[in-house]
Coordinates of N, CA and C in Angstrom, one line a residue:
X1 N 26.4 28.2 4.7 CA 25.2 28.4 3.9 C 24.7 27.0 3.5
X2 N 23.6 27.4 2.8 CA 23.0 25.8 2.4 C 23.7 25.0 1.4
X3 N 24.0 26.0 0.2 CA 24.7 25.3 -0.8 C 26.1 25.0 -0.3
X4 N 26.8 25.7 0.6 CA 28.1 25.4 1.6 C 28.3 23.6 2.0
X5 N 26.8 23.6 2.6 CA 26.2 22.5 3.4 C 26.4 21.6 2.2
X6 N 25.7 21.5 1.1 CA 25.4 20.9 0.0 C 26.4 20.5 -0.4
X7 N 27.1 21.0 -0.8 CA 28.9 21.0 -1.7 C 29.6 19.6 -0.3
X8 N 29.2 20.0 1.0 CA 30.1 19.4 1.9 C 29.5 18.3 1.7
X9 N 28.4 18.0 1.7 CA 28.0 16.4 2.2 C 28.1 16.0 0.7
X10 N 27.9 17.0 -0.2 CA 28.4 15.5 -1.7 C 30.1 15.2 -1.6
X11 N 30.5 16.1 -1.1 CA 32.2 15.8 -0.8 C 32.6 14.3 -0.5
X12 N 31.9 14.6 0.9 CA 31.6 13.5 1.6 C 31.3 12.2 1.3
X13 N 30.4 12.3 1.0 CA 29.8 11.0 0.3 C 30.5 10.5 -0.5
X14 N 31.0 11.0 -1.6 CA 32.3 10.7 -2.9 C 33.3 9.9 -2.2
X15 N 34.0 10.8 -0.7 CA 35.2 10.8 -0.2 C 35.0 9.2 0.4
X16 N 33.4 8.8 0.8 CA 33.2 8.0 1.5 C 32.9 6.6 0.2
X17 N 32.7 7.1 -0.4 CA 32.4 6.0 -1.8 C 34.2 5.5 -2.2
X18 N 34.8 6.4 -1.9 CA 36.1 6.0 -2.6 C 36.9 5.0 -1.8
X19 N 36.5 5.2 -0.5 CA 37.3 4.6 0.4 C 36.6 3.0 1.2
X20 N 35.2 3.3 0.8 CA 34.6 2.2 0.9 C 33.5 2.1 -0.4
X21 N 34.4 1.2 -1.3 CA 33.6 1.2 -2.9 C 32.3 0.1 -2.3
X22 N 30.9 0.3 -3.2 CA 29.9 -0.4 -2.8 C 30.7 -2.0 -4.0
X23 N 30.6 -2.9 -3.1 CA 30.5 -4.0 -4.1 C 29.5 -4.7 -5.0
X24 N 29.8 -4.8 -6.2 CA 28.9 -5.8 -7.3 C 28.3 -6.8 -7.2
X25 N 26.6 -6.2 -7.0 CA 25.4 -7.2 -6.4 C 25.4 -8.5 -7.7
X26 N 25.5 -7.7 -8.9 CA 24.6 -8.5 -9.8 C 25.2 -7.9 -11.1
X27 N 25.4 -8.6 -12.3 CA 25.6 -7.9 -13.2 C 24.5 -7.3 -14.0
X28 N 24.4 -5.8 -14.3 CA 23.6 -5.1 -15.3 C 22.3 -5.1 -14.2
X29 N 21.3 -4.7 -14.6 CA 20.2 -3.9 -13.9 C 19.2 -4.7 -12.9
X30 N 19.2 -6.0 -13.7 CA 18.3 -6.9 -13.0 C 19.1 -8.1 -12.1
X31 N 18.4 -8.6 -10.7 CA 19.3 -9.9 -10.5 C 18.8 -10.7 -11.2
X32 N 19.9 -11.7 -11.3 CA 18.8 -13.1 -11.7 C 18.5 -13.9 -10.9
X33 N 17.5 -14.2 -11.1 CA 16.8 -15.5 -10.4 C 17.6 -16.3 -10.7
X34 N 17.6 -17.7 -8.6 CA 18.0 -18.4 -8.8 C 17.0 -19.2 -8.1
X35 N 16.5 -19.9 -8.9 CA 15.8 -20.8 -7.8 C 16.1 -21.6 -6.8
X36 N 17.1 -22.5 -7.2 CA 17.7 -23.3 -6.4 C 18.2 -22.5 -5.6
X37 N 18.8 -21.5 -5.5 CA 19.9 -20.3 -4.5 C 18.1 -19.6 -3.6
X38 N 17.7 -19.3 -4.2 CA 16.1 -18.8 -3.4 C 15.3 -20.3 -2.2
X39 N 15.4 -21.3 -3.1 CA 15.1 -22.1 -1.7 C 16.1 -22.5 -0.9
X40 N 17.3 -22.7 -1.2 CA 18.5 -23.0 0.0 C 18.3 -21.8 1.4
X41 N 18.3 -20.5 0.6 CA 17.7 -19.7 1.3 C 16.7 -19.7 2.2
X42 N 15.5 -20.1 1.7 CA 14.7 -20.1 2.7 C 14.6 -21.3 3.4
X43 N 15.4 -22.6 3.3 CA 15.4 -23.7 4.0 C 16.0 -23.4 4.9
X44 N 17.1 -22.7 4.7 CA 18.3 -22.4 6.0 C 17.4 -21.8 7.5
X45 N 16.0 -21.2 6.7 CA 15.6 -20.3 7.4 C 16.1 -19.1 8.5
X46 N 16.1 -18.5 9.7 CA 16.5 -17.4 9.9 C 16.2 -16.0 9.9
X47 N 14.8 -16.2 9.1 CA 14.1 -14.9 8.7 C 14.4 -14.2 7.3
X48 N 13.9 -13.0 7.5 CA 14.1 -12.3 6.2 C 15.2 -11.8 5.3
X49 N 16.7 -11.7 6.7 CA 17.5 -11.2 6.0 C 18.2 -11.8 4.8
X50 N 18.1 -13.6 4.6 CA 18.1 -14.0 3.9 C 17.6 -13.2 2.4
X51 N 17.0 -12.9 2.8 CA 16.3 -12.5 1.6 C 16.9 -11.2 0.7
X52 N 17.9 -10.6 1.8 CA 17.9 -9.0 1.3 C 18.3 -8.9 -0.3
X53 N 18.9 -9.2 -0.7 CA 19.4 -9.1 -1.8 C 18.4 -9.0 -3.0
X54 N 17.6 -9.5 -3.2 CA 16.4 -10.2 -3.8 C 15.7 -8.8 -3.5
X55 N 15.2 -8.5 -2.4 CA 14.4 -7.4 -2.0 C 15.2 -6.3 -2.8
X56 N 16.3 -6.1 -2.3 CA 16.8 -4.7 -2.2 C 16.8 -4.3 -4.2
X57 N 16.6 -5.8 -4.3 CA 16.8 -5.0 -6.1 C 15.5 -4.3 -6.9
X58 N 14.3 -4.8 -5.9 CA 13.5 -3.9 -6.0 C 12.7 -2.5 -5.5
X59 N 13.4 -2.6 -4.1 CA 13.3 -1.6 -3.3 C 14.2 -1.1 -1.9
X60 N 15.2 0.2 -3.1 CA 16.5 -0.3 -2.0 C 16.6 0.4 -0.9
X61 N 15.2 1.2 -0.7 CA 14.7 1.6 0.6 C 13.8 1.0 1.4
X62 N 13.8 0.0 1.3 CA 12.7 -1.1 1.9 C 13.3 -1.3 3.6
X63 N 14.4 -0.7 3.9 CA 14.6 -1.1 5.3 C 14.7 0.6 6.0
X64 N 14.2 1.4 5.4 CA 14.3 2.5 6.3 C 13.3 2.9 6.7
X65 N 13.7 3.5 8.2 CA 12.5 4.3 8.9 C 11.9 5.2 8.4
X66 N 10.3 4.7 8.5 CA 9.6 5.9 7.6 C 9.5 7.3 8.5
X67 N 9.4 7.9 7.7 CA 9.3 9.9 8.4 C 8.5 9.5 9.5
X68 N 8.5 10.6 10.5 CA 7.5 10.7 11.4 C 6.2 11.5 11.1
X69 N 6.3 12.6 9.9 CA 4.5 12.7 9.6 C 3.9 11.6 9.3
X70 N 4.8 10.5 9.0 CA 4.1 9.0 8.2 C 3.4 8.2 9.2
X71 N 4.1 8.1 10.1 CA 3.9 7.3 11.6 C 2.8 7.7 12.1
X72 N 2.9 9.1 12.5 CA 1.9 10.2 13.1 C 0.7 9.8 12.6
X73 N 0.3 9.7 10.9 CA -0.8 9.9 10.3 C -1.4 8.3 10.4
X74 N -0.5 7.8 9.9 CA -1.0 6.4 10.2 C -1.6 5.7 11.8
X75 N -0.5 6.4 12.9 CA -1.4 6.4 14.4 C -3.1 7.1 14.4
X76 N -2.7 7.7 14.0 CA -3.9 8.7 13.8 C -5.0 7.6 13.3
X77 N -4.8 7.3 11.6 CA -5.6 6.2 11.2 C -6.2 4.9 11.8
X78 N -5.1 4.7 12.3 CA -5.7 3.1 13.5 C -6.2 4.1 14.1
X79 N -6.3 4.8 15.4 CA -6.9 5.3 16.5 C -8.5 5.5 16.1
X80 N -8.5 5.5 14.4 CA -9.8 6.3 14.3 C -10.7 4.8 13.3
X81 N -9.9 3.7 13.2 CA -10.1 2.4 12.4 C -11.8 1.7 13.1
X82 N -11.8 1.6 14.2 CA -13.3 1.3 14.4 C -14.3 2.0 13.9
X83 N -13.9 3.0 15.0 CA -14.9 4.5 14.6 C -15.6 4.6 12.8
X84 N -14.4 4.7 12.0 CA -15.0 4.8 10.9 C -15.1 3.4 10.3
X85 N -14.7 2.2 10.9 CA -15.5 1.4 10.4 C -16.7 0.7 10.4
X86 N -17.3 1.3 12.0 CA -18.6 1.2 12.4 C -19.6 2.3 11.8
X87 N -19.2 3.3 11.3 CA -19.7 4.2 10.1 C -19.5 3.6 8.7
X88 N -19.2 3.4 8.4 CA -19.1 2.4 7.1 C -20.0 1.1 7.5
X89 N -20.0 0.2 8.0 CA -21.5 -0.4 7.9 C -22.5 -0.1 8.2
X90 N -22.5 0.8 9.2 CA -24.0 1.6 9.4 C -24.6 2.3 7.4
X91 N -23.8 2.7 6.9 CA -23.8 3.3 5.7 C -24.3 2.3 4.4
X92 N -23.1 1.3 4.8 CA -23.6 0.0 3.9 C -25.2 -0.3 4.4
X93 N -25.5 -0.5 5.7 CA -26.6 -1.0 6.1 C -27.7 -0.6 5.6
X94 N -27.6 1.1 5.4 CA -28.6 2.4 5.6 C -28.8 2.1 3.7
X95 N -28.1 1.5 2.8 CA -28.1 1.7 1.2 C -28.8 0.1 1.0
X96 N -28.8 -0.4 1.9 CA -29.2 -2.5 1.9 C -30.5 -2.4 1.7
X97 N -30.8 -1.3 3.1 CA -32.4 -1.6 3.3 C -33.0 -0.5 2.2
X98 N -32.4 0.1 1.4 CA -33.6 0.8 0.4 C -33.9 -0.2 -0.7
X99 N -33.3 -1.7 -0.2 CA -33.8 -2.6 -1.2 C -33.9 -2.4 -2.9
X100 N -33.0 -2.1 -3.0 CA -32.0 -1.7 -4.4 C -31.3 -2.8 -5.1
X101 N -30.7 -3.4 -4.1 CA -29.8 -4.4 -4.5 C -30.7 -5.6 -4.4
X102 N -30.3 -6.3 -5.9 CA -30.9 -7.6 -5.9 C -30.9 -8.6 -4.8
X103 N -31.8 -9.3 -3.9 CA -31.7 -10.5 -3.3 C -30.7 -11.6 -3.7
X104 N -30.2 -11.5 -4.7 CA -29.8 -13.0 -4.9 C -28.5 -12.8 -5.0
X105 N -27.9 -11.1 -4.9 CA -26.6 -11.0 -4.9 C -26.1 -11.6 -3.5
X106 N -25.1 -12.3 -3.0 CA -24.4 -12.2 -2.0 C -23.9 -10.9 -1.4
X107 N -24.3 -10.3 -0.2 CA -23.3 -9.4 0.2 C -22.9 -9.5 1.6
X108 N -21.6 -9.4 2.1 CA -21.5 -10.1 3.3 C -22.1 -8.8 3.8
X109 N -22.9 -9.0 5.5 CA -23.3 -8.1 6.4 C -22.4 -8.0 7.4
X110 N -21.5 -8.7 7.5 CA -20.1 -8.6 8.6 C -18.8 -7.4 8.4
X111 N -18.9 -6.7 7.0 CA -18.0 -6.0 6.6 C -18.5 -5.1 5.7
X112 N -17.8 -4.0 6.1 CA -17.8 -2.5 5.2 C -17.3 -3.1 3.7
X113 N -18.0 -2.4 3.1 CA -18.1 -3.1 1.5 C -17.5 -1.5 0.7
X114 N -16.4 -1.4 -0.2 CA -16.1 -0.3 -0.6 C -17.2 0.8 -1.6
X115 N -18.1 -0.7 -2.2 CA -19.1 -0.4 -3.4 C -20.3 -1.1 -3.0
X116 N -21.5 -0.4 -3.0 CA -22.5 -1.3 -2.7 C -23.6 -1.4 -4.2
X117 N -23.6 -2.5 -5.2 CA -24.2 -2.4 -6.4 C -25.5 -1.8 -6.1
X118 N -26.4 -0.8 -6.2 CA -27.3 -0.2 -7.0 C -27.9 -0.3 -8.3
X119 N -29.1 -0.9 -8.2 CA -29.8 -1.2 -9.6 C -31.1 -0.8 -9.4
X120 N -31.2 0.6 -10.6 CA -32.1 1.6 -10.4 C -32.5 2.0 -11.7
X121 N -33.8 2.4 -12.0 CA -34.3 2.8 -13.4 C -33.9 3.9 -13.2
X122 N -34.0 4.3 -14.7 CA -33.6 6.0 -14.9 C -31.9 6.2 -13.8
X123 N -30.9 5.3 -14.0 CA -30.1 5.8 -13.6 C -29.6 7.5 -14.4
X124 N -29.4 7.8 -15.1 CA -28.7 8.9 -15.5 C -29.7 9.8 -14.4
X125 N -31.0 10.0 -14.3 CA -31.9 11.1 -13.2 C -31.2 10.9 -11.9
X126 N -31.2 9.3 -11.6 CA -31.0 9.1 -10.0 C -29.8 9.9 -9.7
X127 N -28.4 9.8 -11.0 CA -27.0 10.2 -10.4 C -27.2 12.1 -10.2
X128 N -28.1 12.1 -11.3 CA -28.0 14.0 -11.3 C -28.4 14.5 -9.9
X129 N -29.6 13.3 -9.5 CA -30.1 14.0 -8.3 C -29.0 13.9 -7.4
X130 N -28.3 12.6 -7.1 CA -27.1 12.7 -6.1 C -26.5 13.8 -6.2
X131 N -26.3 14.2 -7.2 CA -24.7 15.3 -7.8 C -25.3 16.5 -6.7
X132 N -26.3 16.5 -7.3 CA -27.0 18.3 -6.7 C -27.0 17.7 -4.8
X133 N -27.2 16.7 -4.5 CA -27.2 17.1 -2.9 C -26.5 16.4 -2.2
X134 N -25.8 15.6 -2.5 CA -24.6 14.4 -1.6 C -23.2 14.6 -2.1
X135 N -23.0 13.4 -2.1 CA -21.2 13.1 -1.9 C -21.6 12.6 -3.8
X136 N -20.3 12.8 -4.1 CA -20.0 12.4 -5.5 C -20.0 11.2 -5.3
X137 N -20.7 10.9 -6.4 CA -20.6 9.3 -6.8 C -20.0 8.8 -8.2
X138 N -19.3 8.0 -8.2 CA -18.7 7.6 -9.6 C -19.6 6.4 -10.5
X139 N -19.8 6.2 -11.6 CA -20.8 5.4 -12.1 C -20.2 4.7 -13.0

């Protein structure tokens, strides 16, 4: 049974703690910083593992494989990273040219912009009108 299952692997785990006790990183909750011990470290160089310790006190899952719906989703994401980012400037582009935005702001034309400033009388009418036929806008 599951709880069968459950009872066995915390057995386990205990059985496995007892016989191989985890040893004492650091006293109490936080490590301490060592500076001098942090750049000997990284002069030795070698890469990251140097580092673990440091890491792991803040994230002591920082070296595992993420799930596969995670990987999946994220493949998915790149595959689709042009596509919607050549939609995203066309969008930025299509909000430029209703000449809304002041001239003298800087806005780069090379990059999807997450916010494009809008400066409009009667804002409170402009947003109602959005509400009733587009995408929600936040103000």
């Amino acid at each position: 049974t599951a709880a069968g299952a459950t009872h066995t692997h915390a057995f386990l785990r205990s059985f496995r703690r007892s016989l191989f006790p985890r040893r004492e990183e650091r006293p109490g909750h936080r490590m301490i910083y060592q500076e001098q011990e942090v750049q000997r470290q990284r002069e030795a160089g070698a890469g990251l593992d140097r580092f673990d310790p440091w890491v792991r006190v803040d994230n002591a899952a920082y070296r595992t494989e993420p799930a596969e719906a995670d990987v999946r989703r994220t493949l998915i994401e790149l595959e689709a990273f042009e596509r919607s980012r050549r939609r995203r400037l066309e969008g930025m582009q299509k909000l430029l040219e209703l000449g809304l935005t002041p001239a003298e702001i800087p806005l780069p034309r090379d990059r999807a912009l997450f916010k494009v400033p809008l400066f409009v009388r009667d804002r409170e009418r402009v947003l109602h009108g959005f509400a009733r036929r587009g995408p929600p806008l936040k103000s």
